[in-house]
Tab-separated table of C-alpha atoms in Angstrom:
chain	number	residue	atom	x	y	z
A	45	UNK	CA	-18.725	53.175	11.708
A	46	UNK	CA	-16.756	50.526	14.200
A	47	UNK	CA	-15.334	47.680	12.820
A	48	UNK	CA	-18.092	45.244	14.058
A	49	UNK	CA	-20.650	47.250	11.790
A	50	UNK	CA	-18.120	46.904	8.628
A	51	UNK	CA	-17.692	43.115	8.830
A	52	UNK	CA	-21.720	42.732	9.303
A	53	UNK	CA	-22.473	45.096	5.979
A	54	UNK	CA	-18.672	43.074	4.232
A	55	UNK	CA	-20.532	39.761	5.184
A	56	UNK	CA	-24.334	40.534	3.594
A	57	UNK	CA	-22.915	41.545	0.552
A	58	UNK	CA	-20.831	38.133	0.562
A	59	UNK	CA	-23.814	36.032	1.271
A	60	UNK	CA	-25.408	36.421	-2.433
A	61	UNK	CA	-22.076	34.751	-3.550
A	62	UNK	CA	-22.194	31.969	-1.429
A	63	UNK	CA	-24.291	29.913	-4.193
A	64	UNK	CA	-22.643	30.785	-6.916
A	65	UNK	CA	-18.749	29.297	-4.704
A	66	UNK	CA	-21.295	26.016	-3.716
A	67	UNK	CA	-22.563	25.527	-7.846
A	68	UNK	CA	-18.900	25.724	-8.570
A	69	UNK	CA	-17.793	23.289	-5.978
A	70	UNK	CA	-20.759	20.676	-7.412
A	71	UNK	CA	-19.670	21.450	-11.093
A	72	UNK	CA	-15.848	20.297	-10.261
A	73	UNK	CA	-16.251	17.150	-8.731
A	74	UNK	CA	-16.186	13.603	-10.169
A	75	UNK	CA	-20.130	13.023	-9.628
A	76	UNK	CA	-20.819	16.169	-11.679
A	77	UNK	CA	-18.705	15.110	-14.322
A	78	UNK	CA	-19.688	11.769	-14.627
A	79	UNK	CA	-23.627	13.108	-14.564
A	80	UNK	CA	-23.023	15.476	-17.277
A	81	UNK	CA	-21.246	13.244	-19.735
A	82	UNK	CA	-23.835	10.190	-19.289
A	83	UNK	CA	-26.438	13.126	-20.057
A	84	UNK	CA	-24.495	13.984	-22.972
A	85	UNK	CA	-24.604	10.909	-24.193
A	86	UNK	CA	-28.185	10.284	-23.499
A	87	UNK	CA	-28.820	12.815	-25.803
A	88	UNK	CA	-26.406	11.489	-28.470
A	89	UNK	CA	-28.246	8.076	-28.369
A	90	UNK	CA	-32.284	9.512	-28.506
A	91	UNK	CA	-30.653	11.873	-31.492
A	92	UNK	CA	-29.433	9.572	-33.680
A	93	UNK	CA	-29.921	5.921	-32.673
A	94	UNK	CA	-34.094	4.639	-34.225
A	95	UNK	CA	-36.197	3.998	-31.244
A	96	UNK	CA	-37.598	1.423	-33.263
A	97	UNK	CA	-34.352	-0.150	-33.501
A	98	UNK	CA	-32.644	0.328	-30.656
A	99	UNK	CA	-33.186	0.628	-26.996
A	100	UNK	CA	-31.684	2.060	-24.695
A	101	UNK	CA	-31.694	0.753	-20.945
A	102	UNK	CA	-29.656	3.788	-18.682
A	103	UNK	CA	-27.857	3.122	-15.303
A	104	UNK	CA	-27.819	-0.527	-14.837
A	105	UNK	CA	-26.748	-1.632	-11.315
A	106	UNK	CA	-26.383	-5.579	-11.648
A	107	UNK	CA	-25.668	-8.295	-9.085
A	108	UNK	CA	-21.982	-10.089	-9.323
A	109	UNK	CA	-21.018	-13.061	-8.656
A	110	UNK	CA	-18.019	-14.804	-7.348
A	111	UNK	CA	-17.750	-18.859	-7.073
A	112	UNK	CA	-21.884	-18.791	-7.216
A	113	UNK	CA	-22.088	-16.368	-4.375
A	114	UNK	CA	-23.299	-12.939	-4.921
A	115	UNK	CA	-20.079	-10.339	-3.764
A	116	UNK	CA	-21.477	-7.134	-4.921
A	117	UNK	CA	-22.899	-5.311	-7.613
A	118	UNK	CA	-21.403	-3.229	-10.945
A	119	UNK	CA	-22.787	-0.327	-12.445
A	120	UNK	CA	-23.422	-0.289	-16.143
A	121	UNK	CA	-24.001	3.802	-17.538
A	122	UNK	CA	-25.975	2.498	-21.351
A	123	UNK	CA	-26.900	-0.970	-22.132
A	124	UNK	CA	-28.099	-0.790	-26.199
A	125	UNK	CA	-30.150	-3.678	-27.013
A	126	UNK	CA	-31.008	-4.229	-30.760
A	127	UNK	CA	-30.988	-6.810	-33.504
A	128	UNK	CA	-27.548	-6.377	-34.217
A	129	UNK	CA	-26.221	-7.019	-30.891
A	130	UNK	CA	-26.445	-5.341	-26.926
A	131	UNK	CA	-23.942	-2.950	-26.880
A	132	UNK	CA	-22.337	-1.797	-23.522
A	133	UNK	CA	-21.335	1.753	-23.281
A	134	UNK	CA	-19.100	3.484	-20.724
A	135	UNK	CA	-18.522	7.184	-20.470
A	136	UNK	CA	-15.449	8.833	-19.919
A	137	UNK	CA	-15.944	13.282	-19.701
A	138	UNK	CA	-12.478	14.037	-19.706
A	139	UNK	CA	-10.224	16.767	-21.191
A	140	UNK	CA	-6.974	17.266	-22.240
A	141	UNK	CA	-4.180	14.669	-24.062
A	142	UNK	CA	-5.485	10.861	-23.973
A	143	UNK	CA	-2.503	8.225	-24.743
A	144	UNK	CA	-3.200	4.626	-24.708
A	145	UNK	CA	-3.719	1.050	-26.128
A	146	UNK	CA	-6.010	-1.776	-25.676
A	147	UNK	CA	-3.568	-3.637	-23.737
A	148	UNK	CA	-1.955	-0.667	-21.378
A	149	UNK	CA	-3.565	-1.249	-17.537
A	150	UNK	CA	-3.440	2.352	-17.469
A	151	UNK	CA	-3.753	5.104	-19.228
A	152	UNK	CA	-2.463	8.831	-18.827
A	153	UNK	CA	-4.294	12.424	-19.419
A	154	UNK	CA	-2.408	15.156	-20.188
A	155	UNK	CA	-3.729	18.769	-19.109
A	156	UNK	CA	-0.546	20.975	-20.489
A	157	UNK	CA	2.769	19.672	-18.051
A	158	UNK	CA	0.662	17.974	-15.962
A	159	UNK	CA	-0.257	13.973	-16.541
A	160	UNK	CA	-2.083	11.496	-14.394
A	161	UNK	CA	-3.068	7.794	-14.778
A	162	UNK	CA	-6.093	6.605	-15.041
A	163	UNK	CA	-7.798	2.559	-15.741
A	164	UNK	CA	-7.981	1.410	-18.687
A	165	UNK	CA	-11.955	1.806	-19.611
A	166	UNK	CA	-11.598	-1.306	-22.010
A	167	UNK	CA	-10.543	-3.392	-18.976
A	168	UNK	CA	-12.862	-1.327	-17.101
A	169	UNK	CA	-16.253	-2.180	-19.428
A	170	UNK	CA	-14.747	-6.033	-19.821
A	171	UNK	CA	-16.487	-7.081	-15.883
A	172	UNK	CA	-19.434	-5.162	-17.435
A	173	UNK	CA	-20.050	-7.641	-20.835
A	174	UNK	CA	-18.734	-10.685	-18.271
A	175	UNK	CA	-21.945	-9.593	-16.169
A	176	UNK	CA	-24.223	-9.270	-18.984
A	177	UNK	CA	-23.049	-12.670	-21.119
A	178	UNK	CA	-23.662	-14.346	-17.436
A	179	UNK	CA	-26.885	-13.069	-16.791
A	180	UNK	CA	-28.343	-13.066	-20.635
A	181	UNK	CA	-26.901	-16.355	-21.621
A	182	UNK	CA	-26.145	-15.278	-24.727
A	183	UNK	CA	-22.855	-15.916	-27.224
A	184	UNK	CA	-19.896	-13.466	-26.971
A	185	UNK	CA	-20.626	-12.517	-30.615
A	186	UNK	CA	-23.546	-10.282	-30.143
A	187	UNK	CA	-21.992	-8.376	-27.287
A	188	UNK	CA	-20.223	-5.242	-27.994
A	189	UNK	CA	-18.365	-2.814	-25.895
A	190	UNK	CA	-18.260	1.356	-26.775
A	191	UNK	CA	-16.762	3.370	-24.682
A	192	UNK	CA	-17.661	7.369	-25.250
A	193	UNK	CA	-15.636	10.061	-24.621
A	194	UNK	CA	-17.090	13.389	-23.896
A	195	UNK	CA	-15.640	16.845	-23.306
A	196	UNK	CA	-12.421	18.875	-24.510
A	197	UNK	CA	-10.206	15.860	-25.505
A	198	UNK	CA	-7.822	14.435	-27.995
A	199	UNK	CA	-6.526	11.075	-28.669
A	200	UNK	CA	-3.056	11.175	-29.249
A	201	UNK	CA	-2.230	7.708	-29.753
A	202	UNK	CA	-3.965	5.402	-32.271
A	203	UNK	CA	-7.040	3.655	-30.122
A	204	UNK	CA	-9.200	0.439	-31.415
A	205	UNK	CA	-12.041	1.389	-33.214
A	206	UNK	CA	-14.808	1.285	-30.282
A	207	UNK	CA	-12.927	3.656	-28.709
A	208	UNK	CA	-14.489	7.286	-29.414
A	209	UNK	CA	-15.498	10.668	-29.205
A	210	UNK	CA	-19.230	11.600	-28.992
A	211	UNK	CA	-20.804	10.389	-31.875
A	212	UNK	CA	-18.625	8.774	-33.104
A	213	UNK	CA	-19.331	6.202	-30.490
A	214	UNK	CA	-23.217	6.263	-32.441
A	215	UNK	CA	-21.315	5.915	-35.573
A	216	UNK	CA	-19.468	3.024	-34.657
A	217	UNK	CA	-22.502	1.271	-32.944
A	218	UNK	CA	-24.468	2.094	-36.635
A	219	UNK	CA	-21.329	0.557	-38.344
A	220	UNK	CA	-22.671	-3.452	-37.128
A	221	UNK	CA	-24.991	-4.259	-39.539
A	222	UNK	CA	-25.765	-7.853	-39.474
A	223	UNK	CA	-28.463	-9.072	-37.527
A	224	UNK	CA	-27.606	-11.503	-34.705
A	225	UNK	CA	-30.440	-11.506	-32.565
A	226	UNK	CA	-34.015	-12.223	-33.353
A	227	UNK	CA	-36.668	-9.792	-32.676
A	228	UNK	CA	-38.116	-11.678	-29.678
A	229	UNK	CA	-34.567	-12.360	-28.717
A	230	UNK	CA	-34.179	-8.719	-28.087
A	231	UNK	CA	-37.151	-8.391	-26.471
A	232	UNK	CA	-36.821	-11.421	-24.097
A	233	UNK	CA	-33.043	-9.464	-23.632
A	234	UNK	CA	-34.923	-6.332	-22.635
A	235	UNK	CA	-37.250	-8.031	-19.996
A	236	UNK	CA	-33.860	-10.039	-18.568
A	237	UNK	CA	-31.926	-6.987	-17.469
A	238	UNK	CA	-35.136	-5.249	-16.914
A	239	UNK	CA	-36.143	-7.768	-14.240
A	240	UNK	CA	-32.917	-8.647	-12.999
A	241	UNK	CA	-32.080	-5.184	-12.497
A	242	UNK	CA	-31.611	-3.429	-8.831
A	243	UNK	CA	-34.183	-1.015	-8.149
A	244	UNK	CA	-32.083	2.366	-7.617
A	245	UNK	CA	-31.753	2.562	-3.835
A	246	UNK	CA	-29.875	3.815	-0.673
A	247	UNK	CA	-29.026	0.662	0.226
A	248	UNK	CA	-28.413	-0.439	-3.696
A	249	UNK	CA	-26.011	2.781	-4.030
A	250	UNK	CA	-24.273	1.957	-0.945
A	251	UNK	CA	-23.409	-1.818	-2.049
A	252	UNK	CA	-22.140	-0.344	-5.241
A	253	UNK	CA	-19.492	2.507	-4.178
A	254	UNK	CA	-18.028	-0.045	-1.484
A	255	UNK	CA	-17.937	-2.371	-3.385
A	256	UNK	CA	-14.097	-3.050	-4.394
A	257	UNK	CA	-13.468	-6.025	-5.964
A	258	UNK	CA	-14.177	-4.301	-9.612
A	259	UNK	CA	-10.989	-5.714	-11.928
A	260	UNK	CA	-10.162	-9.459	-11.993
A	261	UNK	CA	-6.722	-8.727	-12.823
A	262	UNK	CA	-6.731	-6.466	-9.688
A	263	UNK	CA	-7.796	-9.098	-7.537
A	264	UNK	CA	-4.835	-11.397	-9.258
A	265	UNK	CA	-2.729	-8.943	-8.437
A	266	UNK	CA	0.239	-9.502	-4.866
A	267	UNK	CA	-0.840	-7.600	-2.240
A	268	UNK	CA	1.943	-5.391	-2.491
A	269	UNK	CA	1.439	-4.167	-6.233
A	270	UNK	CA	-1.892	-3.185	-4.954
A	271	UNK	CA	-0.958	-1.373	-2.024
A	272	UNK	CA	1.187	0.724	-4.229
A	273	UNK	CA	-1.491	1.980	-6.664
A	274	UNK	CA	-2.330	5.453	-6.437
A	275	UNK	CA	-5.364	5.815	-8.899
A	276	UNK	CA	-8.646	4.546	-8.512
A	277	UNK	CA	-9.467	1.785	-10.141
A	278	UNK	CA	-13.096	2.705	-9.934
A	279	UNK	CA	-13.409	6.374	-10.810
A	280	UNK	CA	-9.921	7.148	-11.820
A	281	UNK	CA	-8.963	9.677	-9.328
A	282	UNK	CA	-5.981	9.663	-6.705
A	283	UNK	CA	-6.018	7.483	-3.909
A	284	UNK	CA	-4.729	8.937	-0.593
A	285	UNK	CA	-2.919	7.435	2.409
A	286	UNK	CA	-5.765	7.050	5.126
A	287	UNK	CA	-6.068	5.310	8.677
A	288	UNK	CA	-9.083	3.542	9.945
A	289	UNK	CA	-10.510	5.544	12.896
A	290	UNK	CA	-13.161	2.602	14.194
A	291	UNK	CA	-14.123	-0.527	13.345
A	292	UNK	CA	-11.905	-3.492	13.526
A	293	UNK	CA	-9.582	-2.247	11.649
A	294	UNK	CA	-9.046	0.483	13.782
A	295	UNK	CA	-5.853	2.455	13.554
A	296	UNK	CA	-4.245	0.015	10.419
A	297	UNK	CA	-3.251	2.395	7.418
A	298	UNK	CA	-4.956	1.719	3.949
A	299	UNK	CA	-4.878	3.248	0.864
A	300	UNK	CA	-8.973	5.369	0.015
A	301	UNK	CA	-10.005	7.437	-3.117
A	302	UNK	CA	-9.582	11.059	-2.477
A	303	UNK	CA	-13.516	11.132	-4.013
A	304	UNK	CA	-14.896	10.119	-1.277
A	305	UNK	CA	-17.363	9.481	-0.025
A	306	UNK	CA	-18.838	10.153	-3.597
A	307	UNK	CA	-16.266	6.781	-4.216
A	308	UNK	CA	-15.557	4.330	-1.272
A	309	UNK	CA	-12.718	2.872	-2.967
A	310	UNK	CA	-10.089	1.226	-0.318
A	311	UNK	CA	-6.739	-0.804	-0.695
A	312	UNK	CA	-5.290	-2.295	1.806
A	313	UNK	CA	-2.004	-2.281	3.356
């Protein structure tokens, strides 16, 4: 048997694996994650939140606005709309050691010696109620924000109270009690974001992961403190030194998320 016939017989028994190395590439990245733990809590919510109560309105892409002109649009994973408020959830499936505070820009997971920053998900939901309050009209009293963690993690630092894992996130949406909508103001709520919402789209998903003006106090920010980050600000993982190969901006260095083009994240220079 010559070598040619070897490599042909080595390389039909390797093609049955070839799936299985492509599932496992899908399963590791950021998208996959992010699916799975919205799913998670999908589940969470239909389990143990009354349908008759609550509702639940999944994957929100609104419109933003900047000075009255429309800049981009922001993607909400769970608006819960109910009598005792509209909560706005955002899910985190993460693992490992979580450390931070409601005031921290950043905060850091820790996978045995290794740590890495990621945003804050308070400051990261507060754009999201902004959005809503603008678009529902309503008082800053009946909106709430959650955010969920999912997955094999552990807070290791005492977090505020809407900050969660799994159900407890349903617990602490149970825990308001007090009415402070009406019933047709929830349903007029409902039919608001319903209508206003973007029809999921090529062109709507596009507008979303380029868009990059997603933090106020980013945008406050000098130009150099920004050029300097190295995490996301929109998914949370590492942003890499890049250079523009066409367009304009063609051959000027700029920071891009190392997700892409899942994330189209930039900073520039």
């Amino acid at each position: 048997m010559d070598f040619t016939t070897i490599l042909v017989t080595l390389l039909g028994q390797l093609w049955y694996f070839i799936p299985l190395f492509i599932c496992i590439g899908v399963f590791k990245t950021p998208w996959f994650k992010g699916a799975m733990g919205e799913w998670q809590v999908n589940v969470l919510i239909k389990l143990f939140l009354n349908k008759a109560d609550y509702t639940l309105i999944k994957n929100v892409r609104l419109p933003t606005f900047e000075n009255g002109i429309e800049n981009g649009t922001t993607q909400i994973d769970h608006i819960i709309v109910s009598e005792f408020g509209v909560f706005v959830v955002e899910t985190k499936n993460m693992k490992g050691w979580i450390f931070g505070s409601a005031n921290q820009k950043m905060w850091t997971q820790k996978i045995f010696k290794h740590s890495s920053k990621f945003q804050n998900p308070l400051h990261q939901n507060y754009k999201h109620l902004k959005t809503l309050e603008s678009c529902l009209n309503i008082n800053s009293h009946a909106l709430f924000s959650v955010i969920i963690f999912i997955g094999d993690s552990t807070f290791k630092t005492k977090l505020p109270e809407n900050v969660r894992f799994a159900r407890g996130g349903i617990e602490y949406i149970k825990s308001k009690t007090e009415r402070v909508l009406s019933a047709n103001t929830k349903n007029d709520i409902v039919n608001t974001i319903e209508s206003g919402k973007l029809k999921p789209s090529f062109k709507t998903n596009r507008q979303h992961v380029s868009h990059v003006k997603t933090l106020i106090e980013q945008k406050q920010a000098p130009k150099k403190e920004r050029s300097e980050t190295q995490i996301c600000s929109r998914c949370g993982e590492k942003m890499v030194l890049r250079k523009a190969k066409k367009g304009t901006n063609i051959g000027n260095t700029f920071f891009g998320c190392s997700a892409f083009p899942k994330c189209r994240n930039s900073v520039e220079i």
